[in-house]
Tab-separated table of C-alpha atoms and ligand atoms in Angstrom:
chain	number	residue	atom	x	y	z
A	15	MET	CA	0.019	0.038	0.047
A	16	THR	CA	1.798	3.309	-1.045
A	17	SER	CA	-0.818	5.688	-0.736
A	18	GLU	CA	-1.618	7.817	2.377
A	19	VAL	CA	-4.516	6.526	4.573
A	20	ALA	CA	-7.397	8.254	5.971
A	21	VAL	CA	-9.517	7.035	8.651
A	22	VAL	CA	-13.128	8.256	8.635
A	23	THR	CA	-15.757	7.151	11.179
A	24	GLY	CA	-19.406	7.470	10.568
A	25	ALA	CA	-18.185	6.908	7.086
A	26	ALA	CA	-21.380	5.018	6.060
A	27	ALA	CA	-23.502	7.594	5.481
A	28	GLY	CA	-23.705	11.367	5.503
A	29	ILE	CA	-21.174	13.759	6.053
A	30	GLY	CA	-18.588	11.057	6.565
A	31	ARG	CA	-19.346	9.388	3.301
A	32	SER	CA	-18.830	12.503	1.482
A	33	VAL	CA	-15.811	12.945	3.499
A	34	ALA	CA	-14.379	9.203	2.847
A	35	TRP	CA	-15.357	9.563	-1.036
A	36	ARG	CA	-13.762	12.844	-1.509
A	37	MET	CA	-10.605	11.358	-0.250
A	38	ALA	CA	-10.486	8.289	-2.116
A	39	GLU	CA	-11.064	10.729	-5.248
A	40	GLN	CA	-7.832	12.344	-4.065
A	41	GLY	CA	-5.962	9.149	-4.378
A	42	LEU	CA	-5.641	8.170	-0.563
A	43	THR	CA	-6.624	4.800	0.685
A	44	VAL	CA	-9.640	5.306	3.178
A	45	ALA	CA	-10.552	3.044	6.106
A	46	ALA	CA	-14.336	3.445	6.279
A	47	TRP	CA	-15.512	3.012	9.950
A	48	ASP	CA	-19.071	2.705	10.839
A	49	CYS	CA	-21.598	0.676	13.087
A	50	ASP	CA	-23.985	0.172	10.049
A	51	GLU	CA	-22.363	-3.150	8.256
A	52	SER	CA	-24.731	-3.155	5.542
A	53	ALA	CA	-24.330	0.454	4.438
A	54	LEU	CA	-20.559	-0.105	4.610
A	55	ALA	CA	-21.082	-2.733	2.451
A	56	THR	CA	-22.849	-0.812	-0.059
A	57	LEU	CA	-20.388	1.982	0.160
A	58	GLU	CA	-17.583	-0.492	-0.507
A	59	ALA	CA	-19.479	-1.939	-3.418
A	60	GLU	CA	-20.010	1.385	-5.113
A	61	ALA	CA	-16.305	2.599	-4.408
A	62	THR	CA	-14.641	-0.767	-5.665
A	63	HIS	CA	-16.947	-0.300	-9.292
A	64	GLU	CA	-15.512	3.559	-9.251
A	65	GLY	CA	-11.848	2.042	-8.720
A	66	LEU	CA	-11.760	4.191	-5.429
A	67	SER	CA	-9.692	2.471	-2.219
A	68	ILE	CA	-12.298	2.660	0.411
A	69	HIS	CA	-12.382	-0.167	3.045
A	70	GLY	CA	-15.246	-0.456	5.455
A	71	TRP	CA	-14.664	-1.807	8.939
A	72	VAL	CA	-17.548	-2.254	11.433
A	73	VAL	CA	-16.774	-0.145	14.662
A	74	ASP	CA	-18.884	1.188	17.732
A	75	VAL	CA	-16.936	4.138	18.391
A	76	SER	CA	-18.629	4.228	21.622
A	77	ASP	CA	-16.832	1.103	22.683
A	78	GLU	CA	-13.285	1.727	23.291
A	79	SER	CA	-12.213	-2.198	22.709
A	80	SER	CA	-14.231	-2.058	19.270
A	81	VAL	CA	-11.780	1.114	18.255
A	82	ALA	CA	-8.739	-0.296	19.695
A	83	MET	CA	-9.573	-3.429	17.462
A	84	ALA	CA	-10.206	-1.364	14.357
A	85	ALA	CA	-6.857	0.779	14.883
A	86	ILE	CA	-4.923	-2.711	15.156
A	87	HIS	CA	-6.568	-3.899	11.971
A	88	CYS	CA	-5.820	-0.792	10.226
A	89	ARG	CA	-2.253	-1.056	11.367
A	90	THR	CA	-1.920	-4.393	9.780
A	91	GLN	CA	-3.784	-3.812	6.397
A	92	PHE	CA	-2.244	-0.390	5.698
A	93	GLY	CA	0.569	0.461	8.193
A	94	THR	CA	0.744	4.069	9.258
A	95	VAL	CA	-1.957	6.725	9.281
A	96	ARG	CA	-2.128	10.374	7.881
A	97	TYR	CA	-5.569	11.570	8.701
A	98	LEU	CA	-8.636	11.086	10.727
A	99	PHE	CA	-11.694	12.690	10.397
A	100	ASN	CA	-14.504	11.803	13.189
A	101	SER	CA	-18.216	12.192	11.685
A	102	ALA	CA	-19.704	9.237	13.859
A	103	GLY	CA	-22.280	10.846	15.702
A	104	ILE	CA	-26.372	10.331	16.916
A	105	GLN	CA	-28.963	13.096	17.224
A	106	THR	CA	-31.314	12.836	20.382
A	107	TYR	CA	-33.964	15.035	21.765
A	108	GLY	CA	-35.180	15.887	25.169
A	109	THR	CA	-35.006	18.568	27.819
A	110	VAL	CA	-33.656	18.350	31.019
A	111	LEU	CA	-36.590	17.103	32.608
A	112	ASP	CA	-37.515	14.573	30.051
A	113	THR	CA	-34.149	13.186	29.102
A	114	SER	CA	-33.493	9.421	30.647
A	115	ALA	CA	-30.024	9.194	32.034
A	116	GLU	CA	-29.582	6.034	29.476
A	117	SER	CA	-30.414	8.437	26.659
A	118	PHE	CA	-28.182	11.352	28.036
A	119	GLU	CA	-25.121	8.352	28.348
A	120	ARG	CA	-25.944	7.021	25.187
A	121	THR	CA	-25.623	10.355	23.380
A	122	ILE	CA	-22.260	11.110	25.398
A	123	ARG	CA	-20.738	7.524	24.696
A	124	VAL	CA	-21.276	7.832	21.151
A	125	ASN	CA	-20.392	11.502	20.277
A	126	LEU	CA	-17.938	12.522	22.725
A	127	PHE	CA	-16.316	9.191	23.940
A	128	GLY	CA	-16.313	8.313	19.998
A	129	HIS	CA	-14.195	11.437	19.675
A	130	TYR	CA	-12.030	10.483	22.583
A	131	HIS	CA	-11.606	6.619	21.815
A	132	THR	CA	-10.489	7.667	17.879
A	133	VAL	CA	-8.248	10.139	18.502
A	134	LYS	CA	-6.302	8.059	21.300
A	135	HIS	CA	-6.068	4.902	19.543
A	136	VAL	CA	-5.389	6.601	15.812
A	137	VAL	CA	-2.932	9.162	16.472
A	138	PRO	CA	-0.101	6.747	17.700
A	139	LEU	CA	-0.740	5.296	13.745
A	140	ILE	CA	-0.164	8.897	12.581
A	141	LEU	CA	2.785	9.638	14.952
A	142	GLU	CA	4.417	6.274	13.464
A	143	GLY	CA	3.975	7.801	9.984
A	144	GLY	CA	5.521	11.128	11.069
A	145	GLY	CA	2.511	13.171	11.608
A	146	GLY	CA	-0.712	14.325	10.281
A	147	SER	CA	-3.966	15.681	11.196
A	148	VAL	CA	-7.327	15.400	12.700
A	149	VAL	CA	-10.717	16.975	12.139
A	150	ASN	CA	-13.508	16.454	14.576
A	151	THR	CA	-17.183	17.353	14.492
A	152	THR	CA	-18.914	19.776	16.491
A	153	SER	CA	-22.237	21.800	15.975
A	154	ALA	CA	-23.667	24.981	15.613
A	155	GLN	CA	-25.531	23.777	18.743
A	156	ALA	CA	-22.457	23.951	20.490
A	157	PHE	CA	-22.684	27.844	20.366
A	158	GLN	CA	-26.573	28.442	20.266
A	159	CYS	CA	-29.152	25.927	21.745
A	160	GLN	CA	-32.565	25.027	20.638
A	161	GLU	CA	-34.824	23.708	22.853
A	162	GLY	CA	-35.039	19.952	23.500
A	163	VAL	CA	-31.606	18.973	22.710
A	164	LEU	CA	-30.032	18.884	25.847
A	165	ALA	CA	-27.780	15.631	25.658
A	166	TYR	CA	-26.831	16.369	22.050
A	167	ALA	CA	-25.836	20.156	22.869
A	168	ALA	CA	-23.995	19.003	25.774
A	169	SER	CA	-22.173	16.339	23.788
A	170	LYS	CA	-21.329	18.809	20.890
A	171	GLY	CA	-19.764	21.969	23.206
A	172	ALA	CA	-17.538	19.104	25.014
A	173	ILE	CA	-16.398	18.216	21.705
A	174	LEU	CA	-15.388	21.950	20.783
A	175	THR	CA	-13.517	22.165	23.912
A	176	MET	CA	-11.701	18.995	23.877
A	177	THR	CA	-10.739	19.896	20.455
A	178	LYS	CA	-8.781	22.882	21.822
A	179	SER	CA	-7.312	20.369	24.493
A	180	MET	CA	-6.358	17.974	22.116
A	181	ALA	CA	-4.708	20.570	19.680
A	182	LEU	CA	-2.609	21.900	22.594
A	183	ASP	CA	-1.377	18.469	23.579
A	184	LEU	CA	-0.743	17.163	20.135
A	185	ALA	CA	0.841	20.221	18.456
A	186	PRO	CA	4.220	19.124	19.940
A	187	HIS	CA	3.793	15.959	17.952
A	188	GLY	CA	3.219	17.752	14.661
A	189	ILE	CA	-0.218	16.526	14.572
A	190	ARG	CA	-2.941	19.561	14.107
A	191	VAL	CA	-6.508	19.118	15.407
A	192	ASN	CA	-9.277	20.997	13.992
A	193	ALA	CA	-13.025	20.968	14.159
A	194	ILE	CA	-15.985	21.846	11.922
A	195	ALA	CA	-19.235	22.855	13.212
A	196	PRO	CA	-22.120	22.476	10.600
A	197	GLY	CA	-25.391	23.979	10.723
A	198	SER	CA	-28.337	22.069	9.033
A	199	VAL	CA	-26.941	19.812	6.429
A	200	ASP	CA	-29.061	17.364	4.271
A	201	THR	CA	-28.183	14.112	5.459
A	202	PRO	CA	-30.043	10.839	6.507
A	203	MET	CA	-29.286	12.227	10.003
A	204	LEU	CA	-31.469	15.677	9.359
A	205	ARG	CA	-34.064	14.119	7.106
A	206	GLN	CA	-34.874	11.810	10.065
A	207	ALA	CA	-34.958	14.456	12.323
A	208	ALA	CA	-37.729	16.196	9.655
A	209	ARG	CA	-39.807	13.350	9.641
A	210	LEU	CA	-39.956	13.382	13.543
A	211	PHE	CA	-41.311	17.024	13.330
A	212	SER	CA	-43.524	16.330	10.122
A	213	PRO	CA	-44.026	12.558	9.066
A	214	ASP	CA	-46.048	13.738	6.427
A	215	ASP	CA	-44.222	16.310	4.768
A	216	PRO	CA	-40.457	16.501	5.959
A	217	GLU	CA	-39.696	18.266	2.905
A	218	LYS	CA	-41.532	21.323	4.195
A	219	ILE	CA	-39.357	21.095	7.353
A	220	LEU	CA	-36.203	21.018	5.533
A	221	ALA	CA	-37.129	24.144	3.790
A	222	GLU	CA	-38.074	25.714	7.045
A	223	TRP	CA	-34.954	24.866	8.696
A	224	GLY	CA	-33.076	26.330	5.619
A	225	ALA	CA	-34.662	29.472	5.262
A	226	ARG	CA	-33.489	30.089	9.098
A	227	HIS	CA	-30.105	30.284	7.382
A	228	PRO	CA	-29.056	33.476	6.344
A	229	LEU	CA	-27.782	31.784	2.895
A	230	GLY	CA	-31.389	30.346	2.650
A	231	ARG	CA	-31.270	26.612	2.457
A	232	VAL	CA	-29.517	23.946	4.194
A	233	GLY	CA	-26.273	22.619	3.081
A	234	THR	CA	-24.852	19.457	1.605
A	235	ALA	CA	-22.534	16.881	2.596
A	236	ASP	CA	-20.342	17.450	-0.094
A	237	GLU	CA	-19.834	21.320	0.709
A	238	VAL	CA	-18.702	20.042	4.077
A	239	ALA	CA	-16.399	17.911	2.809
A	240	ARG	CA	-14.595	20.389	0.776
A	241	LEU	CA	-13.766	22.491	3.903
A	242	VAL	CA	-12.878	18.825	5.696
A	243	TRP	CA	-10.098	18.340	3.236
A	244	PHE	CA	-8.961	21.889	3.491
A	245	LEU	CA	-8.484	21.511	7.097
A	246	LEU	CA	-7.191	18.012	7.089
A	247	VAL	CA	-4.828	18.515	4.168
A	248	ASP	CA	-4.153	22.241	3.494
A	249	ALA	CA	-4.684	24.176	6.263
A	250	THR	CA	-0.807	23.585	7.430
A	251	PHE	CA	-0.705	26.573	9.799
A	252	MET	CA	-4.251	25.983	11.682
A	253	THR	CA	-4.891	23.899	14.831
A	254	GLY	CA	-7.611	24.418	17.612
A	255	ALA	CA	-9.642	26.208	15.134
A	256	ILE	CA	-13.415	25.471	15.282
A	257	VAL	CA	-14.791	26.290	11.816
A	258	ASN	CA	-18.322	27.175	11.016
A	259	VAL	CA	-19.975	25.592	7.950
A	260	ASP	CA	-23.250	26.972	8.315
A	261	GLY	CA	-24.673	29.070	6.086
A	262	GLY	CA	-24.661	31.966	8.533
A	263	LEU	CA	-26.535	30.594	11.100
A	264	THR	CA	-24.985	31.267	14.143
A	265	VAL	CA	-23.840	35.115	13.238
A	266	GLN	CA	-27.428	36.590	13.246
A	267	LEU	CA	-29.515	37.729	15.847
A	268	MET	CA	-32.880	36.324	16.041
B	305	NAD	P1	-25.838	10.371	9.689
B	305	NAD	O1	-26.889	10.315	10.802
B	305	NAD	O2	-26.303	10.820	8.242
B	305	NAD	O3	-24.575	9.523	9.393
B	305	NAD	C1	-23.831	9.253	10.613
B	305	NAD	C2	-22.851	7.756	10.502
B	305	NAD	O4	-22.462	7.510	11.386
B	305	NAD	C3	-24.008	6.766	10.390
B	305	NAD	O5	-23.605	5.864	9.058
B	305	NAD	C4	-24.316	6.069	11.396
B	305	NAD	O6	-24.149	4.572	11.179
B	305	NAD	C5	-23.005	6.154	12.088
B	305	NAD	N1	-22.694	6.140	13.643
B	305	NAD	C6	-23.521	6.591	14.455
B	305	NAD	N2	-23.218	5.898	15.776
B	305	NAD	C7	-22.031	5.052	15.452
B	305	NAD	C8	-21.200	4.602	16.129
B	305	NAD	N3	-21.592	4.228	17.344
B	305	NAD	N4	-20.175	3.947	16.046
B	305	NAD	C9	-20.128	4.050	14.281
B	305	NAD	N5	-20.413	4.676	13.685
B	305	NAD	C10	-21.920	5.348	14.409
B	305	NAD	O7	-25.153	11.763	10.198
B	305	NAD	P2	-24.810	13.143	9.507
B	305	NAD	O8	-25.735	14.163	9.431
B	305	NAD	O9	-23.401	12.986	8.457
B	305	NAD	O10	-23.819	13.539	10.813
B	305	NAD	C11	-22.412	13.579	10.931
B	305	NAD	C12	-21.708	14.531	11.914
B	305	NAD	O11	-22.107	15.569	11.630
B	305	NAD	C13	-22.561	14.104	13.565
B	305	NAD	O12	-21.474	13.996	14.355
B	305	NAD	C14	-23.427	15.041	13.399
B	305	NAD	O13	-23.514	15.231	14.901
B	305	NAD	C15	-22.728	16.340	13.067
B	305	NAD	N6	-23.597	17.316	12.539
B	305	NAD	C16	-24.723	17.060	11.522
B	305	NAD	C17	-25.519	18.099	11.193
B	305	NAD	C18	-26.692	18.117	9.967
B	305	NAD	O14	-27.498	18.729	9.855
B	305	NAD	N7	-26.413	16.951	9.426
B	305	NAD	C19	-25.345	19.504	11.607
B	305	NAD	C20	-24.306	19.736	12.529
B	305	NAD	C21	-23.485	18.722	13.101
């Protein structure tokens, strides 16, 4: 294997899938980590058809032993790693009064511990290769909250802070760590959320959410993937940055 290797979590759908695809199109070998086995198989088959090097591995990022196993497998299959993009996450709803401890814990385990586990186990492979970079995924909801997203907002706020801490700790080792903060992006996650609000007309909800963004629409996963590529590969003097990709959502007074 001679091409550089990127690990992408949540690679079977949405933003992670777009990033995996873009990186493979640029000639990288992509280790695609996701818990959705059948979606990973579809991704792999489509990539093979297009001559792209995307290799699925079933991982639950909330489980440290699963991530550790994936890292060992990655090292055996590909050797060292250059880039890590953390996209795997779940959206949950509830206020402080009606969020169960189980739901709160699950959200924190997938979103926050997921990022911690992957950075902990992939960075040694990046170090072995002589350096590289990491991009984490927070959210506009780390800055400004909606009602009823207690656990999700808490997890994304913590990822924001953790990214800065990781950036400081890893800078002396030649590893940059940045984060993206998306607004609404058209992915399976967003469409599932829209169906919760309006099972009969989710398109209307997507249009309403889009209209709240100053650019007047929701974003696409490919628009986010272009930013992720820039941060991972080109932004060689950026670390600890949290970059909004939100159509202006977080800069306006409501
Ligand atoms: P998505 O649901 O479309 O895709 C997420 C992928 O992560 C899925 O393939 C899923 O199987 C995988 N995943 C979930 N739990 C996992 C686990 N425990 N282990 C491994 N894989 C797991 O979501 P998306 O919209 O592409 O979101 C990607 C990231 O962007 C998430 O962290 C999300 O919070 C964040 N984000 C999304 C939006 C948006 O509007 N779509 C906005 C802000 C932030």
